[in-house]
Coordinates of C-alpha atoms and ligand atoms in Angstrom, one line a residue:
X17 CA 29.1 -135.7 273.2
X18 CA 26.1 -133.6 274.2
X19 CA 22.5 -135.6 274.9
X20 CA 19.9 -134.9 272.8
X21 CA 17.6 -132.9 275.0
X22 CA 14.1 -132.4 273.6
X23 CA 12.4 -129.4 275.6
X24 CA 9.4 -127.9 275.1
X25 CA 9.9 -124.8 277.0
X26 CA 6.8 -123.2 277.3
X27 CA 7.1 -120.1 278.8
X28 CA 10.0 -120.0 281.1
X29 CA 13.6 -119.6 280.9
X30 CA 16.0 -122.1 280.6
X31 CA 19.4 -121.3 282.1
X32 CA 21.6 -123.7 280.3
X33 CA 25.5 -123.4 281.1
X34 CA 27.5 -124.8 278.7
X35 CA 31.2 -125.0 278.5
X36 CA 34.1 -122.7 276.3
X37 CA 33.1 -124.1 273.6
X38 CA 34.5 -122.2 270.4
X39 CA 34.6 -123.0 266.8
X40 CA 38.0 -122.6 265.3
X41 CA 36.6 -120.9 262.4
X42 CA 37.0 -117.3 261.8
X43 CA 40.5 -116.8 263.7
X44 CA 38.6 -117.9 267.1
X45 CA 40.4 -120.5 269.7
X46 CA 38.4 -122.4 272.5
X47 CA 38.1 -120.7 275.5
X48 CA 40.8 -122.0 278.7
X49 CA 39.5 -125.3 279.3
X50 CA 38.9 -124.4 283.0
X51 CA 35.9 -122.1 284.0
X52 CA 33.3 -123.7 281.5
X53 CA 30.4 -126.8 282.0
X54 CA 27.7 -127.8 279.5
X55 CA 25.0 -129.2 279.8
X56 CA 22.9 -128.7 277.3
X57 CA 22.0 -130.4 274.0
X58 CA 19.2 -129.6 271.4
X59 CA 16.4 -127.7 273.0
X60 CA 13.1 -126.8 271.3
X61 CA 10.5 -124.0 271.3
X62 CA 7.3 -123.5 270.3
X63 CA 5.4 -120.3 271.0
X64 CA 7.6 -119.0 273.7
X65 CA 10.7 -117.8 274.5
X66 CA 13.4 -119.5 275.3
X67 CA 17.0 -117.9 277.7
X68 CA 19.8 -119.3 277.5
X69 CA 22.5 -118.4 279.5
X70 CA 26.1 -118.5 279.2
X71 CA 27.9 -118.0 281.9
X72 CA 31.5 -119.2 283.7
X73 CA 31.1 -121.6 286.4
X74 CA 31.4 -120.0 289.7
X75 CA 34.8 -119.3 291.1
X76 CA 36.4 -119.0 287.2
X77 CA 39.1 -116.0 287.2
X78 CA 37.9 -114.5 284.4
X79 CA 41.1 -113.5 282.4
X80 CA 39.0 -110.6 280.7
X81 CA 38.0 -112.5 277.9
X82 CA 35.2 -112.0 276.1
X83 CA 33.0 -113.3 273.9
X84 CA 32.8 -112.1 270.0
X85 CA 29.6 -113.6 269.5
X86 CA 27.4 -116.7 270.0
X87 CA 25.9 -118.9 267.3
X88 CA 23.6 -120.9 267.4
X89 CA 22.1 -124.0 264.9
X90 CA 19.1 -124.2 264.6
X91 CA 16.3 -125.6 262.8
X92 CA 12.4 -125.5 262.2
X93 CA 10.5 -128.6 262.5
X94 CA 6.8 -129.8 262.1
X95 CA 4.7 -129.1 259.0
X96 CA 3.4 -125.9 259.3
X97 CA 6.5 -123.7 259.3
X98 CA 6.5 -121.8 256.0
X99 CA 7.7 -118.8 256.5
X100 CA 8.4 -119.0 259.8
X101 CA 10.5 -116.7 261.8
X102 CA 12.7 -117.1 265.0
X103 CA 14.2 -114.0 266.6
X104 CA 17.6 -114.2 268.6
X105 CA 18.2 -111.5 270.9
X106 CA 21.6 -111.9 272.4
X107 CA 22.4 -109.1 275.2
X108 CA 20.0 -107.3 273.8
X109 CA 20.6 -107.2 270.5
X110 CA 18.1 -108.8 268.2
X111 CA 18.5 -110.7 265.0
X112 CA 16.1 -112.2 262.9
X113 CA 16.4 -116.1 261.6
X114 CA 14.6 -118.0 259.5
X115 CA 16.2 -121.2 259.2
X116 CA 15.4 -123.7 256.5
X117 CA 13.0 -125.9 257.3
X118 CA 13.8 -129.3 258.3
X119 CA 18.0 -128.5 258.0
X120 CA 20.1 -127.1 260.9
X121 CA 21.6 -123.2 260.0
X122 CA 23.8 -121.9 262.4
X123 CA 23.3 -118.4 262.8
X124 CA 26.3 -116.2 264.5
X125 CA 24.9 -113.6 266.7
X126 CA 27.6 -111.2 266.9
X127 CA 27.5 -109.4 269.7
X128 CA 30.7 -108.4 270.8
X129 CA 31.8 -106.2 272.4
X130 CA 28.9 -106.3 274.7
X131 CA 29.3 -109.1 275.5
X132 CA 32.0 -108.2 278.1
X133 CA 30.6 -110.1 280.6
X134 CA 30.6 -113.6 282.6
X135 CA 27.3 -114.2 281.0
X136 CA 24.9 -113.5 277.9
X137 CA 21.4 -114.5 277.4
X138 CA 20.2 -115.6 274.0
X139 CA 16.5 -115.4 273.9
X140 CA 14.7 -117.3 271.2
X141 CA 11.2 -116.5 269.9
X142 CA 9.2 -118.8 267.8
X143 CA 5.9 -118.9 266.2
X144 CA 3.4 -120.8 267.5
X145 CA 2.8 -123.0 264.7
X146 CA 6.6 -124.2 264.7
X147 CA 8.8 -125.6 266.6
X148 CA 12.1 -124.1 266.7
X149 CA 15.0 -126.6 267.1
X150 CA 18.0 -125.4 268.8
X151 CA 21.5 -127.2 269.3
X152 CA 24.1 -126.3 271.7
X153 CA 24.9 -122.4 271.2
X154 CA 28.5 -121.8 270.5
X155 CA 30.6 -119.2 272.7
X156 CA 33.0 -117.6 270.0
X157 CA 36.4 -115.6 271.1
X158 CA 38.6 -113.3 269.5
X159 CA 41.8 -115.1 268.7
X160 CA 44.4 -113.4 270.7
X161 CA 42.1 -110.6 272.5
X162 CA 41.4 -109.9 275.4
X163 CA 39.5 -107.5 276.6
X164 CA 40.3 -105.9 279.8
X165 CA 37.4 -104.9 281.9
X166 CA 36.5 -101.7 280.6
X167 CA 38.6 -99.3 282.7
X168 CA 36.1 -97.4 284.9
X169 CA 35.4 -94.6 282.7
X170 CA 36.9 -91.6 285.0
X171 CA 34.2 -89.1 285.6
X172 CA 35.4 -86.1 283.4
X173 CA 36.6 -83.8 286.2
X174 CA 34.1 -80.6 286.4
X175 CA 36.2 -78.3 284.3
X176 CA 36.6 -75.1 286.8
X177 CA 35.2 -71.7 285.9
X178 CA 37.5 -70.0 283.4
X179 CA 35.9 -66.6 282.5
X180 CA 36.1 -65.8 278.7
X181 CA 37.9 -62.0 277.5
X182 CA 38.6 -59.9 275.1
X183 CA 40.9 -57.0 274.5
X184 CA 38.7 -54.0 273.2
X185 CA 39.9 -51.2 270.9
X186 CA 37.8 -48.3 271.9
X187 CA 37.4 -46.1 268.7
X188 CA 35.7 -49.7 267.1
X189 CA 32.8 -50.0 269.4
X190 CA 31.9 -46.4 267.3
X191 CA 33.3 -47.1 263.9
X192 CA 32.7 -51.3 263.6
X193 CA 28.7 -51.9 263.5
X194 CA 27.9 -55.0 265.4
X195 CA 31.7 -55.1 267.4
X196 CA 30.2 -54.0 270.7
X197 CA 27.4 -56.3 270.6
X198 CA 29.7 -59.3 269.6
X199 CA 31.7 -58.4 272.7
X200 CA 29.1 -57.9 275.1
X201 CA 27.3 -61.2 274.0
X202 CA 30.3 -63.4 274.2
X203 CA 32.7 -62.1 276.6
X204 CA 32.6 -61.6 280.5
X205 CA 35.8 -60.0 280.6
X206 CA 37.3 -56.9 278.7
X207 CA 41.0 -56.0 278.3
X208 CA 41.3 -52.2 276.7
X209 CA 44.1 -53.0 273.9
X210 CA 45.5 -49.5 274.6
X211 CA 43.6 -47.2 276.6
X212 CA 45.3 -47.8 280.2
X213 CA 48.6 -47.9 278.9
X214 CA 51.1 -45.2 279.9
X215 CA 51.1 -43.1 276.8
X216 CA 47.8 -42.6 277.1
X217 CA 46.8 -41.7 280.4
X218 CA 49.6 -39.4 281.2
X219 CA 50.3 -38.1 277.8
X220 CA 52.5 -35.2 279.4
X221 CA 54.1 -35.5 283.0
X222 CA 52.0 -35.3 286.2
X223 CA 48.9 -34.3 283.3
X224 CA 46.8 -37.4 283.5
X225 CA 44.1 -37.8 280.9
X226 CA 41.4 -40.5 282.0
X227 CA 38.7 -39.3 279.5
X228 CA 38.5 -41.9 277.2
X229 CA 39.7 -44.3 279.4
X230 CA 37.0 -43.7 281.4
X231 CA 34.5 -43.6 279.0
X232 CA 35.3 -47.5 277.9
X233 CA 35.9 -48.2 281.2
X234 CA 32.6 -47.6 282.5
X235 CA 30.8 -49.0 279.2
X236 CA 32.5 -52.0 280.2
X237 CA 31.2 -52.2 283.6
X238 CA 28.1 -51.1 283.0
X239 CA 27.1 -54.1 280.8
X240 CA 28.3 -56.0 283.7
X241 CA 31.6 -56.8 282.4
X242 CA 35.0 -57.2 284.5
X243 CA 38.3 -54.9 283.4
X244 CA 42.0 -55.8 283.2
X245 CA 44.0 -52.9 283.4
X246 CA 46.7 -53.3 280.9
X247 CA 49.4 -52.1 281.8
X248 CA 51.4 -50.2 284.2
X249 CA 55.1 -50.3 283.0
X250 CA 55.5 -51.3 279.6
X251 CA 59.2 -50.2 277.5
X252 CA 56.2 -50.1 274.7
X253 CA 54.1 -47.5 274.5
X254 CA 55.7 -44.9 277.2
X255 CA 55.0 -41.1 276.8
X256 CA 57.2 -39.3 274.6
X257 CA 57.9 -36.6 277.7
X258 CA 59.7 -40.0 279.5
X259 CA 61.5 -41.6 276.4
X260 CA 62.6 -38.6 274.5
X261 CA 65.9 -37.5 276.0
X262 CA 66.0 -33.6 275.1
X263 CA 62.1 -33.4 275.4
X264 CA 62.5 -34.7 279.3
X265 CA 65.2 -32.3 279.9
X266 CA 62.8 -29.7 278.8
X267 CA 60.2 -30.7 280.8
X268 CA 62.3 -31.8 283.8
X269 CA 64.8 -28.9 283.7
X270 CA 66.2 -31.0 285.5
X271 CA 69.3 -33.2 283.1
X272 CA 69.0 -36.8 282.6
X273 CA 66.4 -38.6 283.6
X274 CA 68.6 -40.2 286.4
X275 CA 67.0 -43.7 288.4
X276 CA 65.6 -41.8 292.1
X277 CA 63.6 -39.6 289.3
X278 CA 62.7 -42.0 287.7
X279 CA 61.1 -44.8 290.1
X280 CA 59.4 -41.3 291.3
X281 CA 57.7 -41.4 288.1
X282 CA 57.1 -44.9 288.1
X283 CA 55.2 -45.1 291.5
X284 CA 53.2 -42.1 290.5
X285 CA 52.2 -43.4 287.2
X286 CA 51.1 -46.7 289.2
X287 CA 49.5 -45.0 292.3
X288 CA 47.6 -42.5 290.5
X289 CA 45.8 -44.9 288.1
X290 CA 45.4 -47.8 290.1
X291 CA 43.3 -45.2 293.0
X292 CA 41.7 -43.7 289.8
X293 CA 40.1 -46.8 288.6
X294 CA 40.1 -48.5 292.7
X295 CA 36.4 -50.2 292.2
X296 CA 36.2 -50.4 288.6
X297 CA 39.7 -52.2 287.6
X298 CA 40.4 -55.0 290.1
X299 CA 43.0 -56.0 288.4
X300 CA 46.4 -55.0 286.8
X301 CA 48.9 -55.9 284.6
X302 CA 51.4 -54.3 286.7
X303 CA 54.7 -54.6 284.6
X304 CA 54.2 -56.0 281.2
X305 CA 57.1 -58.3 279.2
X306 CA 59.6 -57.6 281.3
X307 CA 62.0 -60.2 280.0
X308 CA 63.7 -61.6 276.6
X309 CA 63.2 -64.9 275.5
X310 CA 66.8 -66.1 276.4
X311 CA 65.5 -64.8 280.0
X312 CA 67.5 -61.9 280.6
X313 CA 65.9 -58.9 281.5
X314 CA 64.1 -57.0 278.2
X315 CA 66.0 -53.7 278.1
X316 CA 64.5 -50.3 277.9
X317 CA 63.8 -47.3 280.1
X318 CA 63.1 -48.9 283.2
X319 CA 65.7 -51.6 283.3
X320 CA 68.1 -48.9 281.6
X321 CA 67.3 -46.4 284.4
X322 CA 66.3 -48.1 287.1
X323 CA 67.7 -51.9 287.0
X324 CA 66.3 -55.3 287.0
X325 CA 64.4 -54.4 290.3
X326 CA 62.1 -51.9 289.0
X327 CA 60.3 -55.2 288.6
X328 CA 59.9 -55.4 292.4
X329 CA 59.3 -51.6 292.8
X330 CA 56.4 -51.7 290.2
X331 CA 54.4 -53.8 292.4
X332 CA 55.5 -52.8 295.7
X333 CA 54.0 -49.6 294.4
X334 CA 50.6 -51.5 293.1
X335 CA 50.1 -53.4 296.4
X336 CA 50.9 -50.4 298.6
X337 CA 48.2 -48.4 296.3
X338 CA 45.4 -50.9 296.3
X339 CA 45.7 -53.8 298.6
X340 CA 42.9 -55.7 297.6
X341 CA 43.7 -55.1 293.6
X342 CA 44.9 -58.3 292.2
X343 CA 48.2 -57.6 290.8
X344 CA 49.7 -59.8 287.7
X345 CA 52.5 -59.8 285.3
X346 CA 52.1 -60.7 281.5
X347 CA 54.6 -62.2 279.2
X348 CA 54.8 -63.0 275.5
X349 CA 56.6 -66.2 275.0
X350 CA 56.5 -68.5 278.2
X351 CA 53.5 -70.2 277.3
X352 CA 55.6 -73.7 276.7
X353 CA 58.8 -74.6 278.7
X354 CA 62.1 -72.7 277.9
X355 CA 64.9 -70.5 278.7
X356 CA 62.2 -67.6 279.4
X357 CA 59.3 -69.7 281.1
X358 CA 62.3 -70.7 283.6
X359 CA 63.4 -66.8 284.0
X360 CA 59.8 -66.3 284.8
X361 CA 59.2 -68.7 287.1
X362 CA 62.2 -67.5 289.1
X363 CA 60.9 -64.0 288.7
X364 CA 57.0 -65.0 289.6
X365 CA 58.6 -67.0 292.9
X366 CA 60.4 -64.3 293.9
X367 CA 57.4 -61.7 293.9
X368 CA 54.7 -64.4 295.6
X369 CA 57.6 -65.1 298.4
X370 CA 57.0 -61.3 299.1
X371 CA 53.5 -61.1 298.7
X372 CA 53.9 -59.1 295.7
X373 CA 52.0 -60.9 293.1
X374 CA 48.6 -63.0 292.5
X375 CA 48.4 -63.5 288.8
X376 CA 50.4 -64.3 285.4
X377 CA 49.9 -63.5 282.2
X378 CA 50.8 -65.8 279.3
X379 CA 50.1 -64.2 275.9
X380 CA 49.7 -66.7 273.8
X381 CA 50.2 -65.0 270.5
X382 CA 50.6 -67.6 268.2
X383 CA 52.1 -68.2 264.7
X384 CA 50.1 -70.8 263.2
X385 CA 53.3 -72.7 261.5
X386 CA 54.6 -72.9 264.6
X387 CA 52.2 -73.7 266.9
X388 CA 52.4 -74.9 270.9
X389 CA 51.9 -78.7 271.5
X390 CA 49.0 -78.7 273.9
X391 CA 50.7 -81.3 276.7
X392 CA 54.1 -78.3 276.3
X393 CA 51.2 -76.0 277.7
X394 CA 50.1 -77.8 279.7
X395 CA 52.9 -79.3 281.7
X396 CA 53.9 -75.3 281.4
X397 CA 50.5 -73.9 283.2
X398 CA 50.9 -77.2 285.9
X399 CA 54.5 -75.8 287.1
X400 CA 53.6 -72.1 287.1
X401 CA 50.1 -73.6 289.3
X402 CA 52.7 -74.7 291.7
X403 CA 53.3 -71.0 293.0
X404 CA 50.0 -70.7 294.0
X405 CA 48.7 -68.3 291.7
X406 CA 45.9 -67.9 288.9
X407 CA 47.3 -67.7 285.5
X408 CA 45.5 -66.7 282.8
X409 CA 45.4 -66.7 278.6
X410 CA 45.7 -63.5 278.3
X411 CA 46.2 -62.0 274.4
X412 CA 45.4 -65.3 272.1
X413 CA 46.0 -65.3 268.3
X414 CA 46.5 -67.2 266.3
X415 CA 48.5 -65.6 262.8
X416 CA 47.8 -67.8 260.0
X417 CA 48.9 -65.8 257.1
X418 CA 52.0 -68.2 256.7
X419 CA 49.8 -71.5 256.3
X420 CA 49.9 -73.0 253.2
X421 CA 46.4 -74.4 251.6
X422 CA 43.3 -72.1 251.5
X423 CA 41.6 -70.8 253.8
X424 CA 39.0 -73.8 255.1
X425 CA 41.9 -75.4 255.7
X426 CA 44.2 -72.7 257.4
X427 CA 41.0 -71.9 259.6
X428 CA 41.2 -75.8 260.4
X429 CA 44.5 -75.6 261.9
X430 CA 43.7 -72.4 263.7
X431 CA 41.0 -74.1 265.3
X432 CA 42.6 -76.8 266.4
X433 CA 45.5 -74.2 267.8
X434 CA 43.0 -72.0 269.8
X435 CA 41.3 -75.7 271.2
X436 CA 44.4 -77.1 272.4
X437 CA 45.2 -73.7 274.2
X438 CA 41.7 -73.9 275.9
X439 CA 41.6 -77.3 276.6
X440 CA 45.3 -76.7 278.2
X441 CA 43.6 -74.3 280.3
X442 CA 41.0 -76.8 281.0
X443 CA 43.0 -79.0 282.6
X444 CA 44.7 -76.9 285.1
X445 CA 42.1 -75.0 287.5
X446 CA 44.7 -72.7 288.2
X447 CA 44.0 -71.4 284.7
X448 CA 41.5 -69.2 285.5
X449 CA 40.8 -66.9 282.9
X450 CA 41.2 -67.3 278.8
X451 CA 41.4 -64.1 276.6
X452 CA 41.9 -63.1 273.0
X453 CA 43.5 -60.4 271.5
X454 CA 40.9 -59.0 269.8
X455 CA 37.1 -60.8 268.5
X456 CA 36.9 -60.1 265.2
X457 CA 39.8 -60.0 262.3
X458 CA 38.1 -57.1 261.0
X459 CA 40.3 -55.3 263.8
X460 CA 44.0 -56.7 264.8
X461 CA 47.2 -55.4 265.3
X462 CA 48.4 -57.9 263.6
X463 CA 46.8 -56.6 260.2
X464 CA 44.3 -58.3 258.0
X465 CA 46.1 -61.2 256.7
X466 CA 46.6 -62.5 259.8
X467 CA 42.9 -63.9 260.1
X468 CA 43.7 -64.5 263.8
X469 CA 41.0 -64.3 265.4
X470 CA 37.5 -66.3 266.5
X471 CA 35.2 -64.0 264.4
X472 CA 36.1 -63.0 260.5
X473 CA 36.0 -59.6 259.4
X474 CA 32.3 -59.7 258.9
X475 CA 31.9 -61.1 262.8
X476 CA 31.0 -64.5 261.7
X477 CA 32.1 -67.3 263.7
X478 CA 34.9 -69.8 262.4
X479 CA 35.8 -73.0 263.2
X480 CA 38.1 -71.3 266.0
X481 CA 35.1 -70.1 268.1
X482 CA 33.7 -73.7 268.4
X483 CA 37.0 -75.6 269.2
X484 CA 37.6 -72.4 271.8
X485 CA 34.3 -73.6 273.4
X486 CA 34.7 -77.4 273.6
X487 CA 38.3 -76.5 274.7
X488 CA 37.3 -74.8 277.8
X489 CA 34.7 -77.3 278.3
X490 CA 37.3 -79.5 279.0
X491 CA 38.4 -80.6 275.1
Ligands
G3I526 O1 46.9 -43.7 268.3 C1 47.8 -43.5 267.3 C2 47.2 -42.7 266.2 O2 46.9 -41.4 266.7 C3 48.3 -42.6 265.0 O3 47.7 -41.9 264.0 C4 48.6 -44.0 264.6 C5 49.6 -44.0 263.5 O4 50.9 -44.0 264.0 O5 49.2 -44.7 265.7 C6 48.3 -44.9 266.8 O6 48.9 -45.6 267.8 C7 49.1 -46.9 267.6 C8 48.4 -47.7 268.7 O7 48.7 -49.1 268.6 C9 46.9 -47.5 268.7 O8 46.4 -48.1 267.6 C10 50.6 -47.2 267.6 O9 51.2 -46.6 266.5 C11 50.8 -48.7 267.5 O10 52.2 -49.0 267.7 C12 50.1 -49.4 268.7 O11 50.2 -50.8 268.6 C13 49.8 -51.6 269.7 C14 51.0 -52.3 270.2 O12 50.6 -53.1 271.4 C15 52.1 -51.4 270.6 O13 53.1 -52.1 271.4 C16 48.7 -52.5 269.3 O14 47.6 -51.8 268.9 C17 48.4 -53.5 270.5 O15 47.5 -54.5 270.1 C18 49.7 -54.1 271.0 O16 49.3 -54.8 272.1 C19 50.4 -55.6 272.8 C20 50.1 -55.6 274.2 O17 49.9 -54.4 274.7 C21 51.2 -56.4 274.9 N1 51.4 -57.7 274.3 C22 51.7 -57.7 272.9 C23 50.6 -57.0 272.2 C24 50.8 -57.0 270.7 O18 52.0 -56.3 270.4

């Protein structure tokens, strides 16, 4: 079948194309009989280096096969070949033979899978005081297999800029050594946990108190760090002058608190903070949860008083305050698709069709038993994207005092948790910002045994802060 072809190839290479020709051994099968020619035989070398080169003859469709590996028989001969060594380098990769001398040995060079290719070049060193005998190399496939080109690897897409934040309790940057520096190294963008919210800025009607406010405030900014302003109208967290019915009447004189009085209140509140902090908060939470998670409105003063549109009220009020202050409302409990992410939708399409709104918050306060599946947020963060507005992470935690196991491995499933959330937010560059509720589980409102946080109680990094990373670098 082949011709015994005795070549002494000195120095050159020797392009030798030779058909599909497979051994059956080792769960291979020939190659389609199309495509593949030999010509080739036994070749020798002696102190050089000898190429040969499989390839498919021209014009062969190649189905995407490829080859596992090559072998090759081969054999010294002449007397002085003790010892002798041959190297094979196929695609590249070398192997070392040192045939008997005197008997064929077939070597199989595996290579796969590099050897994706219409061709593969087996090189063939010998020492110069032997000749090294080489019959036909043998082209072996992977029963079954094919190997489709490799896909073009898609360039990961630049994963947009998503600024990291925090939410900050004041009174710790004073009484936790090492909380403000962990902030200020980490974190671009602060959130005050409770500072801006209503109870404490107007703790008594038309009496605004900005003091401490303003003192964290202008920490903030001065070590170059952005502020949310969180929150305008909140049912949480209202002053007790607003929510207390025989209180208000004392301080009112004037009955019940009925709903003109009351969106008087509201747009004062709103006005008077957002022109009080107009260059140092560019951005508000203007109305925070205002709906249930079977999507009806989340009852309390202001839909009590006022109705469902003291939604719309609230932030005609922000944008006729500060024009250019970006205006957002946060939720707790759309983050995935439901009865509440479709209530919210409605409500956030309703605001942008009026200009009203350029943000939404998702919370992302998670219960580690029951966590999010990352593709729910994300499909979840691509329709909200469709309004045309940044959303943003904007309270993660992740609660994993009801994990079983210790706690390596309930700080393994947290991390995981906080990664998919990130690389969720990755994925969609209308995700624009990603913060946690809180740095360090030395401080949470969810209490100590929540452990939900990036840092542990001594401000040590755990597995969360890591996967958070390689999550917003694109997972
Ligand atoms: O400041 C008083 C203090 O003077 C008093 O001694 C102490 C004991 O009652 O209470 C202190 O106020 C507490 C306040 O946090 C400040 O620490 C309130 O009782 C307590 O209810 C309040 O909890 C806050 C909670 O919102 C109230 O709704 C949490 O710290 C805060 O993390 C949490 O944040 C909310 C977001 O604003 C909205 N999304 C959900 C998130 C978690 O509930």
């Amino acid at each position: 079948m082949t011709r015994a072809l005795r070549l002494v190839v000195p120095l050159v290479a020797l392009s030798v194309a030779w058909p599909n020709v497979a051994s059956a051994a080792g769960g291979v099968r020939p190659l389609p009989a199309s495509g593949f020619t030999e010509r080739a035989g036994s070749v020798s070398v002696s102190g050089g280096r000898l190429v040969l080169r499989g390839r498919a003859a021209a014009g062969t469709a190649m189905s995407g096969t490829s080859f596992e590996a090559v072998s090759v028989r081969v054999r010294f001969a002449g007397r002085r070949c003790r010892g002798a060594r041959a190297m094979a380098v196929v695609n590249g990769r070398a192997r070392v033979l040192q045939p008997r001398r005197g008997s064929w040995r077939t070597y199989r060079l595996a290579s796969a899978p590099s050897l994706r290719r219409r061709t593969f070049a087996l090189r063939l060193r010998a020492g110069h005081r032997c000749r090294l005998l080489v019959r036909r190399p043998v082209l072996h496939l992977v029963a079954g297999r094919t190997f489709a080109p490799p896909a073009p690897r898609p360039s990961p897409a630049p994963v947009h800029t998503i600024e990291l934040g925090a939410a900050i309790a004041w009174r710790n940057v004073s009484a936790i050594p090492g909380y403000a520096d962990l902030f200020l190294r980490h974190f671009s963008h602060m959130t005050p946990e409770n500072e801006l919210k209503m109870n404490a800025l107007q703790p008594r009607r038309d009496t605004f108190d900005f003091v401490e406010a303003d003192r964290m405030v202008d920490w903030a900014v001065a070590g170059g760090k952005q502020v949310r302003g969180h929150t305008l109208v909140f049912k949480h967290q209202t002053p007790g002058w607003l929510t207390n019915p025989s209180l208000t009447d004392q301080l009112t004189g004037e009955g019940d608190l009925d709903r003109d009085k009351l969106l008087s209140i509201m747009r004062k509140h709103i006005t008077t903070v957002m022109r009080h902090y107009a260059g140092r908060i560019r951005e508000w939470d203007v109305v925070n949860e205002p709906l249930r998670p079977d999507g009806s409105y989340n009852p309390g003063i202001w839909l009590d008083t006022i109705g469902p549109e003291y939604v719309e009220e609230a932030f005609r009020s922000a944008r006729a305050a500060v024009p250019d202050a970006r205006l957002c409302l946060n939720e707790i409990g759309a983050e995935v698709p439901n009865r509440l992410a479709d209530a919210l939708f409605g409500l956030v399409e309703r605001l942008k069709a009026q200009g009203l709104i350029d943000c939404v918050g998702f919370q992302m306060h998670v219960n580690a038993a029951t966590p999010p599946a990352l593709d729910a947020l994300q499909s979840n963060l691509q329709r909200f994207a469709t309004l045309g507005v940044d959303l943003h992470v904007t309270e993660m935690d992740v609660n994993v005092s009801q994990l079983p196991g210790g706690t390596a491995e309930k700080f393994a499933v947290q991390a995981r948790i906080f990664g998919d959330a990130a690389t969720a937010c990755s994925r969609v560059p209308a995700c624009t910002r990603f913060t946690t509720w809180g740095t360090t589980d030395a401080s949470t409102w969810l209490g100590p045994e929540a452990q939900p946080l990036p840092f542990d109680d001594a401000l040590a990094p755990k597995p969360a802060w890591a996967a958070l990373q390689r999550g917003l670098a694109g997972g």
